[in-house]
PDB file of C-alpha atoms in Angstrom:
ATOM      1  CA  MET D   1     -37.595  14.580  24.385  1.00 45.00           C
ATOM      2  CA  CYS D   2     -37.527  11.028  23.052  1.00 51.00           C
ATOM      3  CA  MET D   3     -41.128   9.993  22.394  1.00 51.00           C
ATOM      4  CA  PRO D   4     -42.080   6.310  22.739  1.00 51.00           C
ATOM      5  CA  GLN D   5     -42.275   5.937  18.970  1.00 52.00           C
ATOM      6  CA  ALA D   6     -38.797   7.453  18.579  1.00 51.00           C
ATOM      7  CA  ARG D   7     -37.439   5.275  21.354  1.00 51.00           C
ATOM      8  CA  GLU D   8     -38.804   2.168  19.669  1.00 54.00           C
ATOM      9  CA  GLY D   9     -37.340   3.375  16.373  1.00 54.00           C
ATOM     10  CA  LEU D  10     -33.867   3.806  17.891  1.00 50.00           C
ATOM     11  CA  TRP D  11     -34.096   0.420  19.583  1.00 48.00           C
ATOM     12  CA  PHE D  12     -35.089  -1.184  16.281  1.00 52.00           C
ATOM     13  CA  ALA D  13     -32.288   0.660  14.405  1.00 54.00           C
ATOM     14  CA  ALA D  14     -29.689  -0.475  16.940  1.00 50.00           C
ATOM     15  CA  VAL D  15     -30.815  -4.088  16.679  1.00 49.00           C
ATOM     16  CA  VAL D  16     -30.810  -3.918  12.870  1.00 50.00           C
ATOM     17  CA  LEU D  17     -27.334  -2.384  12.905  1.00 50.00           C
ATOM     18  CA  ALA D  18     -25.892  -5.089  15.133  1.00 49.00           C
ATOM     19  CA  VAL D  19     -27.622  -7.929  13.258  1.00 49.00           C
ATOM     20  CA  ALA D  20     -26.605  -6.541   9.859  1.00 50.00           C
ATOM     21  CA  ALA D  21     -23.012  -6.133  10.978  1.00 48.00           C
ATOM     22  CA  ALA D  22     -22.913  -9.657  12.337  1.00 48.00           C
ATOM     23  CA  ALA D  23     -24.420 -10.985   9.119  1.00 49.00           C
ATOM     24  CA  LEU D  24     -21.802  -9.472   6.830  1.00 46.00           C
ATOM     25  CA  PRO D  25     -19.561 -12.046   5.103  1.00 47.00           C
ATOM     26  CA  GLY D  26     -16.792 -13.198   7.386  1.00 43.00           C
ATOM     27  CA  ALA D  27     -18.429 -11.917  10.552  1.00 42.00           C
ATOM     28  CA  THR D  28     -17.668 -14.146  13.482  1.00 40.00           C
ATOM     29  CA  GLY D  29     -17.370 -11.753  16.400  1.00 39.00           C
ATOM     30  CA  ALA D  30     -14.093 -13.462  17.284  1.00 38.00           C
ATOM     31  CA  PRO D  31     -10.703 -11.765  17.267  1.00 40.00           C
ATOM     32  CA  PRO D  32      -8.338 -12.692  14.413  1.00 43.00           C
ATOM     33  CA  SER D  33      -6.034 -15.609  15.076  1.00 49.00           C
ATOM     34  CA  LYS D  34      -2.535 -14.729  16.233  1.00 69.00           C
ATOM     35  CA  ILE D  35       0.072 -14.852  13.486  1.00 79.00           C
ATOM     36  CA  VAL D  36       3.202 -16.851  14.260  1.00 85.00           C
ATOM     37  CA  LEU D  37       6.271 -15.267  12.673  1.00 89.00           C
ATOM     38  CA  PRO D  38       9.338 -17.303  11.687  1.00 88.00           C
ATOM     39  CA  ALA D  39      11.901 -17.497  14.476  1.00 89.00           C
ATOM     40  CA  GLY D  40      14.211 -14.499  14.537  1.00 91.00           C
ATOM     41  CA  SER D  41      12.295 -12.584  11.862  1.00 94.00           C
ATOM     42  CA  ALA D  42      10.605  -9.917  14.005  1.00 92.00           C
ATOM     43  CA  PHE D  43      12.310  -6.580  14.610  1.00 89.00           C
ATOM     44  CA  ASN D  44      11.449  -3.489  16.604  1.00 84.00           C
ATOM     45  CA  CYS D  45       9.659  -0.686  14.811  1.00 88.00           C
ATOM     46  CA  LYS D  46       7.252   2.068  15.718  1.00 80.00           C
ATOM     47  CA  THR D  47       3.922   2.831  14.096  1.00 77.00           C
ATOM     48  CA  LYS D  48       2.058   5.993  15.082  1.00 73.00           C
ATOM     49  CA  GLY D  49       3.297   5.915  18.660  1.00 75.00           C
ATOM     50  CA  ARG D  50       2.741   2.214  19.255  1.00 80.00           C
ATOM     51  CA  PRO D  51       5.016  -0.808  18.923  1.00 82.00           C
ATOM     52  CA  GLY D  52       4.823  -2.047  15.357  1.00 87.00           C
ATOM     53  CA  THR D  53       4.562  -5.570  14.010  1.00 90.00           C
ATOM     54  CA  CYS D  54       7.482  -5.867  11.610  1.00 94.00           C
ATOM     55  CA  ALA D  55       9.571  -8.731  10.238  1.00 96.00           C
ATOM     56  CA  LYS D  56      12.298  -9.724   7.804  1.00 97.00           C
ATOM     57  CA  MET D  57      12.060 -13.212   6.358  1.00 97.00           C
ATOM     58  CA  ASP D  58      12.797 -15.375   3.346  1.00 97.00           C
ATOM     59  CA  ARG D  59      10.141 -15.489   0.633  1.00 97.00           C
ATOM     60  CA  LYS D  60       9.546 -19.209   1.253  1.00 96.00           C
ATOM     61  CA  ASP D  61       8.462 -18.465   4.859  1.00 96.00           C
ATOM     62  CA  ALA D  62       5.868 -15.859   3.894  1.00 97.00           C
ATOM     63  CA  SER D  63       2.128 -16.128   3.313  1.00 96.00           C
ATOM     64  CA  TRP D  64      -0.631 -13.613   2.672  1.00 96.00           C
ATOM     65  CA  SER D  65      -1.934 -13.873   6.251  1.00 95.00           C
ATOM     66  CA  VAL D  66       1.539 -13.223   7.697  1.00 95.00           C
ATOM     67  CA  ILE D  67       2.168 -10.256   5.420  1.00 96.00           C
ATOM     68  CA  ASP D  68      -1.294  -8.816   6.098  1.00 96.00           C
ATOM     69  CA  ALA D  69      -0.519  -8.766   9.836  1.00 94.00           C
ATOM     70  CA  LEU D  70       2.665  -6.705   9.427  1.00 95.00           C
ATOM     71  CA  ASP D  71       3.067  -2.945   9.533  1.00 95.00           C
ATOM     72  CA  ILE D  72       6.252  -3.192   7.477  1.00 96.00           C
ATOM     73  CA  GLY D  73       8.393  -6.090   6.308  1.00 97.00           C
ATOM     74  CA  VAL D  74      11.197  -7.282   4.052  1.00 98.00           C
ATOM     75  CA  LEU D  75      11.262 -10.479   1.969  1.00 98.00           C
ATOM     76  CA  SER D  76      14.620 -11.775   0.755  1.00 98.00           C
ATOM     77  CA  ASN D  77      15.288 -14.162  -2.149  1.00 98.00           C
ATOM     78  CA  TYR D  78      11.927 -13.190  -3.557  1.00 98.00           C
ATOM     79  CA  LEU D  79      12.413 -14.725  -7.009  1.00 98.00           C
ATOM     80  CA  GLN D  80      14.451 -17.566  -8.389  1.00 98.00           C
ATOM     81  CA  GLU D  81      17.755 -16.087  -9.592  1.00 98.00           C
ATOM     82  CA  SER D  82      17.019 -16.818 -13.249  1.00 98.00           C
ATOM     83  CA  GLN D  83      13.561 -15.234 -12.938  1.00 98.00           C
ATOM     84  CA  ALA D  84      14.989 -12.107 -11.308  1.00 98.00           C
ATOM     85  CA  GLN D  85      17.485 -11.761 -14.149  1.00 98.00           C
ATOM     86  CA  THR D  86      14.670 -12.207 -16.687  1.00 98.00           C
ATOM     87  CA  PHE D  87      12.634  -9.464 -15.007  1.00 98.00           C
ATOM     88  CA  LEU D  88      15.600  -7.089 -14.942  1.00 98.00           C
ATOM     89  CA  LYS D  89      16.345  -7.705 -18.613  1.00 98.00           C
ATOM     90  CA  ALA D  90      12.690  -7.076 -19.516  1.00 98.00           C
ATOM     91  CA  ILE D  91      12.437  -3.739 -17.721  1.00 98.00           C
ATOM     92  CA  LYS D  92      15.784  -2.567 -19.101  1.00 98.00           C
ATOM     93  CA  GLU D  93      14.346  -3.147 -22.586  1.00 98.00           C
ATOM     94  CA  ILE D  94      11.411  -0.749 -22.019  1.00 98.00           C
ATOM     95  CA  PRO D  95      11.701   1.895 -24.769  1.00 97.00           C
ATOM     96  CA  LYS D  96      13.060   5.227 -23.567  1.00 96.00           C
ATOM     97  CA  ASP D  97      10.005   7.152 -24.772  1.00 96.00           C
ATOM     98  CA  ASP D  98       7.610   4.935 -22.771  1.00 96.00           C
ATOM     99  CA  TRP D  99       8.932   6.135 -19.420  1.00 97.00           C
ATOM    100  CA  VAL D 100       6.996   8.974 -17.749  1.00 95.00           C
ATOM    101  CA  LYS D 101       9.154  11.553 -16.008  1.00 93.00           C
ATOM    102  CA  ILE D 102       7.863  12.967 -12.720  1.00 88.00           C
ATOM    103  CA  ASP D 103       9.540  16.143 -11.565  1.00 79.00           C
ATOM    104  CA  ASN D 104       7.338  18.436  -9.505  1.00 71.00           C
ATOM    105  CA  LYS D 105       9.945  20.404  -7.608  1.00 62.00           C
ATOM    106  CA  GLU D 106       8.623  23.619  -9.138  1.00 58.00           C
ATOM    107  CA  THR D 107       5.268  25.294  -8.602  1.00 50.00           C
ATOM    108  CA  ARG D 108       2.761  24.290 -11.267  1.00 53.00           C
ATOM    109  CA  LYS D 109      -0.301  26.012 -12.691  1.00 51.00           C
ATOM    110  CA  TYR D 110      -3.529  24.040 -12.826  1.00 53.00           C
ATOM    111  CA  GLY D 111      -7.042  24.641 -14.134  1.00 51.00           C
ATOM    112  CA  ASN D 112      -8.609  27.410 -16.134  1.00 55.00           C
ATOM    113  CA  ASN D 113      -8.009  29.983 -13.410  1.00 58.00           C
ATOM    114  CA  GLY D 114      -4.254  29.716 -13.913  1.00 58.00           C
ATOM    115  CA  LYS D 115      -3.586  29.613 -10.171  1.00 63.00           C
ATOM    116  CA  ALA D 116      -0.227  28.258  -9.075  1.00 58.00           C
ATOM    117  CA  TYR D 117      -0.006  25.401  -6.584  1.00 57.00           C
ATOM    118  CA  LYS D 118       2.927  23.653  -4.956  1.00 57.00           C
ATOM    119  CA  ALA D 119       2.659  19.881  -4.733  1.00 61.00           C
ATOM    120  CA  SER D 120       2.689  18.516  -1.185  1.00 73.00           C
ATOM    121  CA  VAL D 121       5.295  15.900  -2.183  1.00 84.00           C
ATOM    122  CA  ASP D 122       8.462  16.671  -4.120  1.00 89.00           C
ATOM    123  CA  MET D 123       9.701  13.877  -6.352  1.00 92.00           C
ATOM    124  CA  SER D 124      11.949  13.239  -9.320  1.00 94.00           C
ATOM    125  CA  TYR D 125      12.026   9.838 -11.035  1.00 96.00           C
ATOM    126  CA  GLU D 126      10.570   7.904 -13.992  1.00 97.00           C
ATOM    127  CA  TYR D 127       7.828   5.291 -14.043  1.00 97.00           C
ATOM    128  CA  TYR D 128       6.235   2.853 -16.487  1.00 97.00           C
ATOM    129  CA  ASP D 129       2.489   2.311 -16.005  1.00 97.00           C
ATOM    130  CA  LEU D 130       1.580  -1.386 -16.101  1.00 97.00           C
ATOM    131  CA  GLN D 131      -2.158  -0.525 -16.239  1.00 94.00           C
ATOM    132  CA  HIS D 132      -1.688   0.975 -19.714  1.00 93.00           C
ATOM    133  CA  GLN D 133      -3.249  -1.117 -22.478  1.00 93.00           C
ATOM    134  CA  ASP D 134      -0.017  -1.084 -24.479  1.00 95.00           C
ATOM    135  CA  HIS D 135       1.993  -2.380 -21.507  1.00 96.00           C
ATOM    136  CA  LEU D 136      -0.042  -5.455 -20.583  1.00 95.00           C
ATOM    137  CA  SER D 137       2.440  -7.983 -21.990  1.00 97.00           C
ATOM    138  CA  LEU D 138       5.034  -6.922 -19.421  1.00 98.00           C
ATOM    139  CA  ARG D 139       2.383  -6.852 -16.716  1.00 97.00           C
ATOM    140  CA  ARG D 140       1.454 -10.456 -17.523  1.00 97.00           C
ATOM    141  CA  LEU D 141       5.089 -11.398 -16.968  1.00 97.00           C
ATOM    142  CA  LEU D 142       5.450  -9.546 -13.650  1.00 98.00           C
ATOM    143  CA  GLU D 143       2.066  -9.696 -11.906  1.00 98.00           C
ATOM    144  CA  PRO D 144       1.797 -13.433 -11.098  1.00 98.00           C
ATOM    145  CA  VAL D 145       4.689 -13.326  -8.609  1.00 98.00           C
ATOM    146  CA  PHE D 146       2.788 -10.809  -6.438  1.00 98.00           C
ATOM    147  CA  THR D 147      -0.787 -12.099  -6.406  1.00 98.00           C
ATOM    148  CA  ASP D 148      -0.426 -14.927  -3.869  1.00 97.00           C
ATOM    149  CA  LEU D 149       1.234 -12.760  -1.201  1.00 98.00           C
ATOM    150  CA  PHE D 150      -0.285  -9.323  -1.788  1.00 98.00           C
ATOM    151  CA  GLN D 151      -3.675  -9.664  -3.463  1.00 97.00           C
ATOM    152  CA  GLY D 152      -6.215 -10.351  -0.724  1.00 96.00           C
ATOM    153  CA  PRO D 153      -9.896 -11.285  -1.113  1.00 94.00           C
ATOM    154  CA  GLY D 154     -11.722  -8.784  -3.306  1.00 94.00           C
ATOM    155  CA  GLN D 155      -8.548  -6.808  -4.037  1.00 96.00           C
ATOM    156  CA  LYS D 156      -6.770  -5.779  -7.225  1.00 97.00           C
ATOM    157  CA  LEU D 157      -3.133  -4.861  -7.823  1.00 97.00           C
ATOM    158  CA  SER D 158      -2.110  -1.468  -9.177  1.00 97.00           C
ATOM    159  CA  MET D 159       1.421  -1.869 -10.603  1.00 97.00           C
ATOM    160  CA  PHE D 160       4.293   0.162 -12.047  1.00 98.00           C
ATOM    161  CA  VAL D 161       7.986  -0.073 -12.839  1.00 98.00           C
ATOM    162  CA  GLY D 162      10.251   2.550 -11.265  1.00 98.00           C
ATOM    163  CA  LYS D 163      13.488   3.995 -12.670  1.00 98.00           C
ATOM    164  CA  TYR D 164      15.596   6.232 -10.427  1.00 98.00           C
ATOM    165  CA  SER D 165      18.678   7.928 -11.890  1.00 97.00           C
ATOM    166  CA  GLU D 166      21.355   9.909 -10.101  1.00 97.00           C
ATOM    167  CA  GLY D 167      19.630  12.676  -8.121  1.00 96.00           C
ATOM    168  CA  SER D 168      16.178  11.024  -8.134  1.00 96.00           C
ATOM    169  CA  TYR D 169      14.273  11.160  -4.838  1.00 96.00           C
ATOM    170  CA  VAL D 170      10.845  11.428  -3.192  1.00 95.00           C
ATOM    171  CA  THR D 171      10.091  13.504  -0.099  1.00 94.00           C
ATOM    172  CA  ALA D 172       7.950  12.300   2.811  1.00 94.00           C
ATOM    173  CA  HIS D 173       4.479  10.990   1.991  1.00 94.00           C
ATOM    174  CA  THR D 174       2.114   8.187   3.053  1.00 95.00           C
ATOM    175  CA  ASP D 175       0.998   6.550  -0.245  1.00 95.00           C
ATOM    176  CA  GLY D 176      -2.585   7.001   0.959  1.00 93.00           C
ATOM    177  CA  GLY D 177      -5.080   7.750  -1.766  1.00 88.00           C
ATOM    178  CA  VAL D 178      -7.763   6.580  -4.155  1.00 91.00           C
ATOM    179  CA  VAL D 179      -6.969   5.189  -7.616  1.00 90.00           C
ATOM    180  CA  THR D 180      -9.037   4.249 -10.653  1.00 88.00           C
ATOM    181  CA  PHE D 181      -8.542   1.618 -13.342  1.00 88.00           C
ATOM    182  CA  ASP D 182     -11.122   2.731 -15.909  1.00 86.00           C
ATOM    183  CA  GLY D 183     -12.070   6.258 -14.810  1.00 85.00           C
ATOM    184  CA  THR D 184     -15.367   5.208 -13.208  1.00 87.00           C
ATOM    185  CA  ASP D 185     -14.274   2.822 -10.424  1.00 88.00           C
ATOM    186  CA  ARG D 186     -12.587   3.892  -7.192  1.00 93.00           C
ATOM    187  CA  TYR D 187     -10.096   1.842  -5.190  1.00 95.00           C
ATOM    188  CA  GLU D 188      -8.224   2.637  -1.986  1.00 96.00           C
ATOM    189  CA  ARG D 189      -4.579   1.670  -1.456  1.00 96.00           C
ATOM    190  CA  LYS D 190      -4.102  -0.800   1.403  1.00 97.00           C
ATOM    191  CA  ARG D 191      -0.590  -2.298   1.125  1.00 98.00           C
ATOM    192  CA  ALA D 192       2.426  -1.205  -0.864  1.00 98.00           C
ATOM    193  CA  PHE D 193       5.065  -3.582  -2.217  1.00 98.00           C
ATOM    194  CA  LEU D 194       8.382  -2.858  -3.932  1.00 98.00           C
ATOM    195  CA  LEU D 195      10.562  -5.463  -5.631  1.00 98.00           C
ATOM    196  CA  TYR D 196      14.127  -4.149  -5.917  1.00 98.00           C
ATOM    197  CA  LEU D 197      16.338  -5.440  -8.721  1.00 98.00           C
ATOM    198  CA  ASN D 198      19.657  -3.702  -8.062  1.00 98.00           C
ATOM    199  CA  GLU D 199      22.808  -5.773  -7.993  1.00 96.00           C
ATOM    200  CA  GLU D 200      25.547  -4.828  -5.520  1.00 95.00           C
ATOM    201  CA  TRP D 201      23.779  -1.701  -4.276  1.00 97.00           C
ATOM    202  CA  GLU D 202      25.409  -0.038  -1.246  1.00 96.00           C
ATOM    203  CA  MET D 203      23.782   2.242   1.341  1.00 96.00           C
ATOM    204  CA  SER D 204      26.277   4.952   0.395  1.00 97.00           C
ATOM    205  CA  GLU D 205      24.718   5.059  -3.087  1.00 98.00           C
ATOM    206  CA  GLY D 206      21.474   6.494  -1.686  1.00 98.00           C
ATOM    207  CA  GLY D 207      17.998   5.712  -2.987  1.00 98.00           C
ATOM    208  CA  LEU D 208      17.109   4.367   0.457  1.00 98.00           C
ATOM    209  CA  PHE D 209      13.508   3.772   1.507  1.00 98.00           C
ATOM    210  CA  THR D 210      13.366   5.594   4.852  1.00 97.00           C
ATOM    211  CA  ASP D 211      10.635   4.689   7.334  1.00 96.00           C
ATOM    212  CA  GLU D 212       9.579   8.001   8.891  1.00 94.00           C
ATOM    213  CA  GLU D 213       7.219   6.374  11.398  1.00 92.00           C
ATOM    214  CA  ASP D 214       9.964   4.354  13.065  1.00 91.00           C
ATOM    215  CA  ALA D 215      11.624   6.338  15.842  1.00 85.00           C
ATOM    216  CA  GLY D 216      15.054   5.471  14.429  1.00 87.00           C
ATOM    217  CA  LYS D 217      14.041   6.392  10.856  1.00 92.00           C
ATOM    218  CA  PRO D 218      15.854   3.370   9.383  1.00 93.00           C
ATOM    219  CA  GLY D 219      16.885   3.351   5.738  1.00 96.00           C
ATOM    220  CA  TYR D 220      16.326   0.185   3.693  1.00 97.00           C
ATOM    221  CA  THR D 221      18.781  -0.555   0.893  1.00 97.00           C
ATOM    222  CA  PRO D 222      17.078  -1.365  -2.450  1.00 98.00           C
ATOM    223  CA  GLY D 223      19.145  -4.524  -2.798  1.00 96.00           C
ATOM    224  CA  TRP D 224      18.989  -7.376  -5.244  1.00 98.00           C
ATOM    225  CA  ASN D 225      15.844  -9.501  -5.369  1.00 98.00           C
ATOM    226  CA  THR D 226      14.269  -8.166  -2.169  1.00 98.00           C
ATOM    227  CA  VAL D 227      10.726  -6.954  -1.538  1.00 98.00           C
ATOM    228  CA  LEU D 228       9.842  -4.252   0.947  1.00 98.00           C
ATOM    229  CA  HIS D 229       6.157  -3.981   1.848  1.00 98.00           C
ATOM    230  CA  PHE D 230       4.108  -1.897   4.287  1.00 97.00           C
ATOM    231  CA  ARG D 231       0.568  -1.127   5.339  1.00 96.00           C
ATOM    232  CA  VAL D 232      -0.809   2.088   3.832  1.00 96.00           C
ATOM    233  CA  PRO D 233      -0.859   4.833   4.993  1.00 95.00           C
ATOM    234  CA  ARG D 234       2.695   5.012   6.359  1.00 95.00           C
ATOM    235  CA  TRP D 235       5.047   7.993   6.285  1.00 94.00           C
ATOM    236  CA  HIS D 236       8.210   7.317   4.290  1.00 96.00           C
ATOM    237  CA  LEU D 237      10.580   8.872   1.767  1.00 97.00           C
ATOM    238  CA  VAL D 238      13.285   7.900  -0.727  1.00 98.00           C
ATOM    239  CA  THR D 239      16.685   9.540  -0.257  1.00 98.00           C
ATOM    240  CA  PRO D 240      18.442  11.009  -3.336  1.00 97.00           C
ATOM    241  CA  VAL D 241      20.338   8.521  -5.477  1.00 98.00           C
ATOM    242  CA  LYS D 242      24.047   9.338  -5.257  1.00 98.00           C
ATOM    243  CA  SER D 243      25.251   6.770  -7.772  1.00 96.00           C
ATOM    244  CA  PRO D 244      25.493   6.935 -11.578  1.00 97.00           C
ATOM    245  CA  LYS D 245      23.832   3.497 -11.573  1.00 97.00           C
ATOM    246  CA  THR D 246      20.094   3.132 -12.213  1.00 98.00           C
ATOM    247  CA  ARG D 247      17.869   2.069  -9.314  1.00 98.00           C
ATOM    248  CA  TRP D 248      15.214  -0.355 -10.640  1.00 98.00           C
ATOM    249  CA  SER D 249      12.006  -1.481  -8.946  1.00 98.00           C
ATOM    250  CA  VAL D 250       8.677  -3.116  -9.686  1.00 98.00           C
ATOM    251  CA  TYR D 251       6.185  -1.579  -7.294  1.00 98.00           C
ATOM    252  CA  GLY D 252       2.503  -1.267  -6.625  1.00 98.00           C
ATOM    253  CA  TRP D 253      -0.360  -1.497  -4.175  1.00 98.00           C
ATOM    254  CA  ALA D 254      -3.034  -3.946  -3.172  1.00 98.00           C
ATOM    255  CA  VAL D 255      -6.241  -1.930  -3.447  1.00 97.00           C
ATOM    256  CA  ASP D 256      -9.754  -2.399  -2.065  1.00 96.00           C
ATOM    257  CA  PRO D 257     -12.954  -1.046  -3.654  1.00 94.00           C
ATOM    258  CA  VAL D 258     -14.010   2.172  -1.939  1.00 90.00           C
ATOM    259  CA  VAL D 259     -16.844   1.244   0.430  1.00 72.00           C
ATOM    260  CA  PRO D 260     -19.789   3.661   1.024  1.00 66.00           C
ATOM    261  CA  PHE D 261     -19.918   5.197   4.507  1.00 56.00           C
ATOM    262  CA  PRO D 262     -22.900   3.147   5.820  1.00 58.00           C
ATOM    263  CA  MET D 263     -21.121  -0.082   4.916  1.00 53.00           C
ATOM    264  CA  ARG D 264     -17.929   1.131   6.599  1.00 54.00           C
ATOM    265  CA  VAL D 265     -19.952   1.692   9.797  1.00 58.00           C
ATOM    266  CA  LEU D 266     -21.391  -1.819   9.604  1.00 57.00           C
ATOM    267  CA  LYS D 267     -17.927  -3.252   8.971  1.00 58.00           C
ATOM    268  CA  ALA D 268     -16.517  -1.409  11.994  1.00 58.00           C
ATOM    269  CA  VAL D 269     -19.314  -2.710  14.212  1.00 58.00           C
ATOM    270  CA  ARG D 270     -18.844  -6.232  12.883  1.00 63.00           C
ATOM    271  CA  GLU D 271     -15.093  -6.188  13.525  1.00 59.00           C
ATOM    272  CA  ALA D 272     -15.668  -4.850  17.031  1.00 60.00           C
ATOM    273  CA  GLY D 273     -17.055  -8.255  18.012  1.00 61.00           C
ATOM    274  CA  ALA D 274     -20.313  -9.493  19.496  1.00 60.00           C
ATOM    275  CA  GLY D 275     -19.657  -8.001  22.940  1.00 61.00           C
ATOM    276  CA  LEU D 276     -19.354  -4.443  21.675  1.00 60.00           C
ATOM    277  CA  GLN D 277     -22.356  -4.925  19.422  1.00 56.00           C
ATOM    278  CA  VAL D 278     -24.468  -5.723  22.508  1.00 60.00           C
ATOM    279  CA  VAL D 279     -23.071  -2.676  24.293  1.00 58.00           C
ATOM    280  CA  LEU D 280     -23.996  -0.519  21.298  1.00 58.00           C
ATOM    281  CA  VAL D 281     -27.575  -1.758  21.316  1.00 58.00           C
ATOM    282  CA  LEU D 282     -27.970  -1.232  25.066  1.00 62.00           C
ATOM    283  CA  GLY D 283     -26.248   2.142  24.918  1.00 59.00           C
ATOM    284  CA  LEU D 284     -28.594   3.518  22.265  1.00 56.00           C
ATOM    285  CA  PHE D 285     -31.612   2.191  24.138  1.00 56.00           C
ATOM    286  CA  LEU D 286     -30.500   3.639  27.493  1.00 61.00           C
ATOM    287  CA  LEU D 287     -29.663   6.993  25.869  1.00 55.00           C
ATOM    288  CA  CYS D 288     -33.157   7.310  24.523  1.00 54.00           C
ATOM    289  CA  ALA D 289     -34.697   6.052  27.770  1.00 57.00           C
ATOM    290  CA  ALA D 290     -32.761   8.659  29.769  1.00 56.00           C
ATOM    291  CA  ALA D 291     -33.866  11.444  27.424  1.00 55.00           C
ATOM    292  CA  PHE D 292     -37.441  10.337  27.824  1.00 55.00           C
TER     293      PHE D 292
END
């Protein structure tokens, strides 16, 4: 039974919830404005059973708001040619011993109990961590070309360089997860971006980013000076490299601070709009009134 005091408490809580949600920064109760894509840039894709919003366009036609509206997209001519060549030269000069080899095809033993576990994702490639204190000079060279299009309000960029040799691959995964920069903070991946720096790369050479959520499972060639980006989580894989050439990429994620559960609830209510906020208040009040 819902006593009068409890009913008043629920009514007050519902009002507070709606008002607090509406008062959060950026709360307007209005739907986001429709993004206008460049003519001819949109293409059909599928995202979790619904039509996706996807586009291929030139870098000069892109903006953060356009990219943020897309499930997956491709940007061509991302850098000036001389800048792309400078980036490629810089990553080729990374010392051999600074690359970290990932190869988890085999079962590994973890922890003091010595139990064996099989990783959920198989992968074999090398990476260079641009968060590392000894690698910040290269990060300062690379990061500025990504901030305007991929770093949204309140976000940070988590960045790496990738090196795929013949036989390198990654099986299906979503990129979803929480990362840390200093061991005490927690950030959630929101959008992935990959700058490919591979001259004259053919589909037959493998190393294709394959979109597993698109019904046609298209493979994207890691071609010269192109960026592929997608909203996280999204199922994808990288097919084995079949070429003796090295497949180079600068990749990373735009990450948001992990938000406590109560704030996530308020954010969801806020984004639902003023109409649904009113319905929520009335619904909680009527529920308690009916129980009484």
